[in-house]
XYZ file of N, CA and C in Angstrom:
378
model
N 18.406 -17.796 5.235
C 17.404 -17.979 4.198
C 16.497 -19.163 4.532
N 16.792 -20.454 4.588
C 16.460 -21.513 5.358
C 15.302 -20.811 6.444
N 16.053 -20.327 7.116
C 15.203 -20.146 8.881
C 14.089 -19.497 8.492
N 14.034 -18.255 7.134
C 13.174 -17.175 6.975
C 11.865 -18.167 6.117
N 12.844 -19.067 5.100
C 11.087 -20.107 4.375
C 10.516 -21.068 5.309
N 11.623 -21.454 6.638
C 10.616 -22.218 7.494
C 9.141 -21.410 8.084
N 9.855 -20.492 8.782
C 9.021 -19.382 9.288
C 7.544 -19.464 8.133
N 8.266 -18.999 7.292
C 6.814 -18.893 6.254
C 6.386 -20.076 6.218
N 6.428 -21.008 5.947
C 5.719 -22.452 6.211
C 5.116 -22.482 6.914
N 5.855 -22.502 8.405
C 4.849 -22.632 9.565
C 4.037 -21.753 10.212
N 4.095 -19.911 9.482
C 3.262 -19.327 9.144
C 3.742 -18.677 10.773
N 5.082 -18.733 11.449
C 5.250 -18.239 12.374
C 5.387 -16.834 12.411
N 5.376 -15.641 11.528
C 5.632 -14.087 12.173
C 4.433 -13.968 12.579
N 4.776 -12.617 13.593
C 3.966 -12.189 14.565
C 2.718 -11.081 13.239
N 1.344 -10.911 13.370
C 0.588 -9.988 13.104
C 1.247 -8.861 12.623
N 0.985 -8.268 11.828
C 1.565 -6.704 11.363
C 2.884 -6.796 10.876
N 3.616 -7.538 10.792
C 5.200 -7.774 10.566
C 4.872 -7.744 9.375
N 6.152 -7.269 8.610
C 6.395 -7.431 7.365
C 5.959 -8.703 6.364
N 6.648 -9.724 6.890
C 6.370 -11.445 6.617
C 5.201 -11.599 6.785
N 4.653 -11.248 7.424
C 2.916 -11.418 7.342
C 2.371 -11.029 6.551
N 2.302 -9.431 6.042
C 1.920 -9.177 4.761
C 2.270 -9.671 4.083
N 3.585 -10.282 3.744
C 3.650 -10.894 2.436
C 3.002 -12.196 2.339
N 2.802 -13.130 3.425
C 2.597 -14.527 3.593
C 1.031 -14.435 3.420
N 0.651 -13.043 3.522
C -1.462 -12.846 3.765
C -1.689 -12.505 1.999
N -0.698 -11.706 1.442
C -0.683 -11.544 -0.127
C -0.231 -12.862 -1.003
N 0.390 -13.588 -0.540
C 0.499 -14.148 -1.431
C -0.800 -15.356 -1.654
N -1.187 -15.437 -0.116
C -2.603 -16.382 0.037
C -3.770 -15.949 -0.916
N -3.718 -14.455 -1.000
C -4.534 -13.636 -1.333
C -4.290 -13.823 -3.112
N -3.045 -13.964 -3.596
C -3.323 -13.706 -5.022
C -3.383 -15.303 -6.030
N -3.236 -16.266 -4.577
C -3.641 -17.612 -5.217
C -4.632 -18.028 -4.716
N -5.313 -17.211 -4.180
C -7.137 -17.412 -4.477
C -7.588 -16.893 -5.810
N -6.863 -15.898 -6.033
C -7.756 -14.689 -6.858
C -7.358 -15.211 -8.569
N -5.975 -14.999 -8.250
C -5.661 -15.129 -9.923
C -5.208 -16.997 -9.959
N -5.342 -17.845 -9.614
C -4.948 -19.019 -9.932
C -5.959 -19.737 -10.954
N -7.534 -18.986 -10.431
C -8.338 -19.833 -11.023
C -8.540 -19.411 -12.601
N -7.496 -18.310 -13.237
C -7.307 -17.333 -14.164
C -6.186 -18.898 -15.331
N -5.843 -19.440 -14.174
C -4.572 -20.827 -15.145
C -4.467 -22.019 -14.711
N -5.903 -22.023 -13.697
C -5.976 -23.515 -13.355
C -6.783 -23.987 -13.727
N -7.198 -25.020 -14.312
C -8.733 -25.569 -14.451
C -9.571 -26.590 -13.262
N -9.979 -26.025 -12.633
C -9.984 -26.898 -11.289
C -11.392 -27.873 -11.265
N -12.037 -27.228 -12.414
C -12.999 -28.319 -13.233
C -14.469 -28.153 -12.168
N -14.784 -27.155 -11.806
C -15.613 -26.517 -10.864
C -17.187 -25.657 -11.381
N -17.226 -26.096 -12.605
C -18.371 -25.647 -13.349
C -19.763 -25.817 -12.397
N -20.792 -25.591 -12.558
C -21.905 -26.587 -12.349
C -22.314 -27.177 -13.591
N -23.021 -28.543 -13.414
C -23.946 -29.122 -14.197
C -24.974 -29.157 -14.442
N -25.441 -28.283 -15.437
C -27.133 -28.197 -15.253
C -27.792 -29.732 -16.184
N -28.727 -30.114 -14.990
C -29.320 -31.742 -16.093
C -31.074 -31.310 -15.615
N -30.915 -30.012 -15.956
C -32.645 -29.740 -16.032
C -33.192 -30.273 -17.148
N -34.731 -30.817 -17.117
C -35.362 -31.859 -17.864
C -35.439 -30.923 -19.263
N -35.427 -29.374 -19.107
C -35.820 -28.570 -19.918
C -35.537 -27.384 -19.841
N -35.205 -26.369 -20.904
C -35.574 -24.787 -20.680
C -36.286 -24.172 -20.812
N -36.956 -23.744 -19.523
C -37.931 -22.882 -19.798
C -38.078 -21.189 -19.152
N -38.923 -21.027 -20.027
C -38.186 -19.222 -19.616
C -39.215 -18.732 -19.136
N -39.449 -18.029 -17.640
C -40.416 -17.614 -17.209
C -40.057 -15.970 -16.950
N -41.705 -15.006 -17.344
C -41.170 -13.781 -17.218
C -42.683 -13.261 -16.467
N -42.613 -11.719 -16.120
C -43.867 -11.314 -15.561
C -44.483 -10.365 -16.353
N -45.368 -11.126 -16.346
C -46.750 -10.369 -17.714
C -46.782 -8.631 -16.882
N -46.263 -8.227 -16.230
C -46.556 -6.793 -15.641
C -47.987 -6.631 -14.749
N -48.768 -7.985 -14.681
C -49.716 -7.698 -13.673
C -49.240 -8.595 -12.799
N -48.325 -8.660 -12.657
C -47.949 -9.786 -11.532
C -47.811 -11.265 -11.779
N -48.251 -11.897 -12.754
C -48.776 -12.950 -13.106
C -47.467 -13.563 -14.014
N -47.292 -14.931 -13.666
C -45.845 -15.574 -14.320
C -46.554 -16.065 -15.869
N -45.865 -15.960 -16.842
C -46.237 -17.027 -18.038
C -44.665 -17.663 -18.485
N -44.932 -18.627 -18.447
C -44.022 -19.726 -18.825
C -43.945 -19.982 -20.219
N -42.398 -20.429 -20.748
C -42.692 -20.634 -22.073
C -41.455 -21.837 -22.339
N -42.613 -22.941 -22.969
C -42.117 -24.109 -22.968
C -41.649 -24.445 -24.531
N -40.722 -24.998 -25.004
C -40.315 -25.458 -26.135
C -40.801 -26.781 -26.660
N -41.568 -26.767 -27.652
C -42.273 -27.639 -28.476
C -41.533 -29.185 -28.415
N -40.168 -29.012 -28.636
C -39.620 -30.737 -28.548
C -39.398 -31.027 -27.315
N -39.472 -30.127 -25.555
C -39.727 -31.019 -24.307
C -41.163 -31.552 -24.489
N -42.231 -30.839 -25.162
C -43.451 -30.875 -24.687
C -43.685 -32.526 -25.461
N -43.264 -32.560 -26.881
C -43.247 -33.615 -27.478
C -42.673 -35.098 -26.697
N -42.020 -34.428 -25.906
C -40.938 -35.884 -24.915
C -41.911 -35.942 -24.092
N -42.589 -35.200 -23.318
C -43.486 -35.279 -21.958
C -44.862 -35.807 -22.238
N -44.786 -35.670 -23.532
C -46.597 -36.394 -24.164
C -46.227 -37.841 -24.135
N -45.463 -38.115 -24.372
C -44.829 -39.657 -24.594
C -45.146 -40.571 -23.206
N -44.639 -39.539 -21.680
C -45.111 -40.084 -21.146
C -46.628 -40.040 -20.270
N -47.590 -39.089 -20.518
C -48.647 -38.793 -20.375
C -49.418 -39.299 -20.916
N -50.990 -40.327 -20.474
C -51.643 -40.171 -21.119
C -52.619 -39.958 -20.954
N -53.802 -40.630 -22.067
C -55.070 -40.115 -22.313
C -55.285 -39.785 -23.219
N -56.592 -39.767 -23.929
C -57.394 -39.494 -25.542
C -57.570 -37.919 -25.854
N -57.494 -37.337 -25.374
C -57.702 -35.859 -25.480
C -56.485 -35.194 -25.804
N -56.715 -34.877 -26.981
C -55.255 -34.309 -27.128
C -54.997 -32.887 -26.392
N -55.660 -32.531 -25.758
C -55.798 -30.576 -25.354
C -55.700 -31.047 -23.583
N -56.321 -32.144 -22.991
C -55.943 -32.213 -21.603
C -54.500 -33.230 -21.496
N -54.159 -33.886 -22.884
C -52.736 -34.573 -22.467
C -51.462 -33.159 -22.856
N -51.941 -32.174 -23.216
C -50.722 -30.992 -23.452
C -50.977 -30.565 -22.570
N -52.094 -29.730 -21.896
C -52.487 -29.506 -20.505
C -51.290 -30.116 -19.912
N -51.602 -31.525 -19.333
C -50.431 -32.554 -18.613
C -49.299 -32.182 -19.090
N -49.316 -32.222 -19.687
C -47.721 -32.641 -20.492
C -46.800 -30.869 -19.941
N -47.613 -30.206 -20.107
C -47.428 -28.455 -19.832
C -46.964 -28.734 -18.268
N -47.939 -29.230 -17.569
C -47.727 -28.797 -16.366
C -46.827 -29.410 -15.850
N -46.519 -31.035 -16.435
C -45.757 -31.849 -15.469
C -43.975 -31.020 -16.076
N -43.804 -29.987 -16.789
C -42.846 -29.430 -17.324
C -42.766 -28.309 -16.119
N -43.538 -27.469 -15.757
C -43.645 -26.502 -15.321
C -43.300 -26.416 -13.562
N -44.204 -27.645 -13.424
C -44.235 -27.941 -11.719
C -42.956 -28.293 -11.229
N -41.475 -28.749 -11.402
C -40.314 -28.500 -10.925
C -39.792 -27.196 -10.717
N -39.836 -26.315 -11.437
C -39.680 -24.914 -11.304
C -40.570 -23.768 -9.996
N -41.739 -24.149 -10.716
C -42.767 -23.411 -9.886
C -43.957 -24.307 -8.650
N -43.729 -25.025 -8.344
C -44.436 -26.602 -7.354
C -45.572 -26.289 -7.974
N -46.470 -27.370 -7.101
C -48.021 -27.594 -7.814
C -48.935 -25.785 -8.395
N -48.852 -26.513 -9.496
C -49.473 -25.352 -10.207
C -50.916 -25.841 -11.139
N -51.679 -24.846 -11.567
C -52.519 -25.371 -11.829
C -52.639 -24.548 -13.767
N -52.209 -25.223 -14.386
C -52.324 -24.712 -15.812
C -53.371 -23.510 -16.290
N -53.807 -22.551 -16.280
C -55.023 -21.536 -16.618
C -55.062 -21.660 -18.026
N -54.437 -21.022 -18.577
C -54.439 -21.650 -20.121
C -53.015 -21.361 -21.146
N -52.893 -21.982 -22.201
C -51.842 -21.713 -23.009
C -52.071 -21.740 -24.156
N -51.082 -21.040 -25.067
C -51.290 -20.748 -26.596
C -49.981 -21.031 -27.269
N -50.238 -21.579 -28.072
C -49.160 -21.902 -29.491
C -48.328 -20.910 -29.935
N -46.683 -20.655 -29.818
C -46.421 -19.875 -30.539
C -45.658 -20.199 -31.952
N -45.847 -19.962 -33.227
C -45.513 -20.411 -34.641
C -44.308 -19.862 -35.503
N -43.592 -20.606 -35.380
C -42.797 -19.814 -36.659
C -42.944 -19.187 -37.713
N -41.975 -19.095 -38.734
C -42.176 -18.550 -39.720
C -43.493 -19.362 -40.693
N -42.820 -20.766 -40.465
C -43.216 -21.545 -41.570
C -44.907 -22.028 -41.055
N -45.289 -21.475 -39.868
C -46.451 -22.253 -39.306
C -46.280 -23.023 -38.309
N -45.171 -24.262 -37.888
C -45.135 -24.770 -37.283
C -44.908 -24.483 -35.818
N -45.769 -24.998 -34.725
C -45.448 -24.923 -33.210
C -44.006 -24.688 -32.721
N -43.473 -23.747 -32.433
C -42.178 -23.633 -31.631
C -41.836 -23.811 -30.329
N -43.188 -23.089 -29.864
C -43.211 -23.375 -28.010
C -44.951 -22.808 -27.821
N -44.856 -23.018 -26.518
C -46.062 -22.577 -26.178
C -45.919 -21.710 -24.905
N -46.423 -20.629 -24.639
C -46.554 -19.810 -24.314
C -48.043 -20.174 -22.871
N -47.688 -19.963 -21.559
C -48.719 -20.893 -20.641
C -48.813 -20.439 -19.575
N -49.767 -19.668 -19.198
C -50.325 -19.312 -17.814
C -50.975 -20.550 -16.566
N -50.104 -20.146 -15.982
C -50.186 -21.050 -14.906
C -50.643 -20.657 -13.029
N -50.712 -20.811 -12.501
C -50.665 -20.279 -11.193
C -51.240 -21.186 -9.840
N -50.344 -21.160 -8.698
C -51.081 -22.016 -7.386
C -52.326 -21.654 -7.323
């Protein structure tokens, strides 16, 4: 018994042997099912500045859609007197990690129930 768990340790049977299959299955089912009762703490971390959801208008063309409280954080650090070219900014410097230098075309407000801005909705393109 001894001689047969060294063997398996040192992973000595020959190819095709019996002991091999078992020593290749058992490798095999503590890949597969371990991570089923282990927590091996292997998540990723997403620390994106924001979510934003990009889809294709069906002519080819991306529109982006940004959520009203990043855009509110990104005005903070943007500036300038214009309130329509600091959302401009504020839009793009959101957008350009995702998609690189882009050039804003235009965007529109989308409103809740109550009226208020939820996100904005923003055509963009190199």
């Amino acid at each position: 018994m001894l001689k047969t768990v060294r063997n398996y340790l040192f992973w000595s049977y020959e190819r095709g042997s019996f002991h091999y299959d078992v020593m290749v299955t058992m490798v095999l089912l503590f890949i597969f099912v371990s991570p089923r009762f282990i927590n091996f703490r292997d998540r990723p971390i997403y620390n994106l500045p924001s979510q934003i959801m990009v889809e294709n208008n069906g002519a080819g063309e991306l529109v982006y859609q940004v959520k009203q409280s990043d855009v509110d954080q990104s005005l903070k650090k943007v500036g300038g007197s214009d309130p329509e070219q600091r959302t401009r900014r504020a839009l793009r410097r959101l957008i350009e990690p995702i998609a690189g230098d882009v050039l804003v075309e235009r965007y529109e407000p989308i409103r809740g129930a109550d009226g208020s801005v939820q996100a904005y909705r923003v055509w963009a393109h190199r």
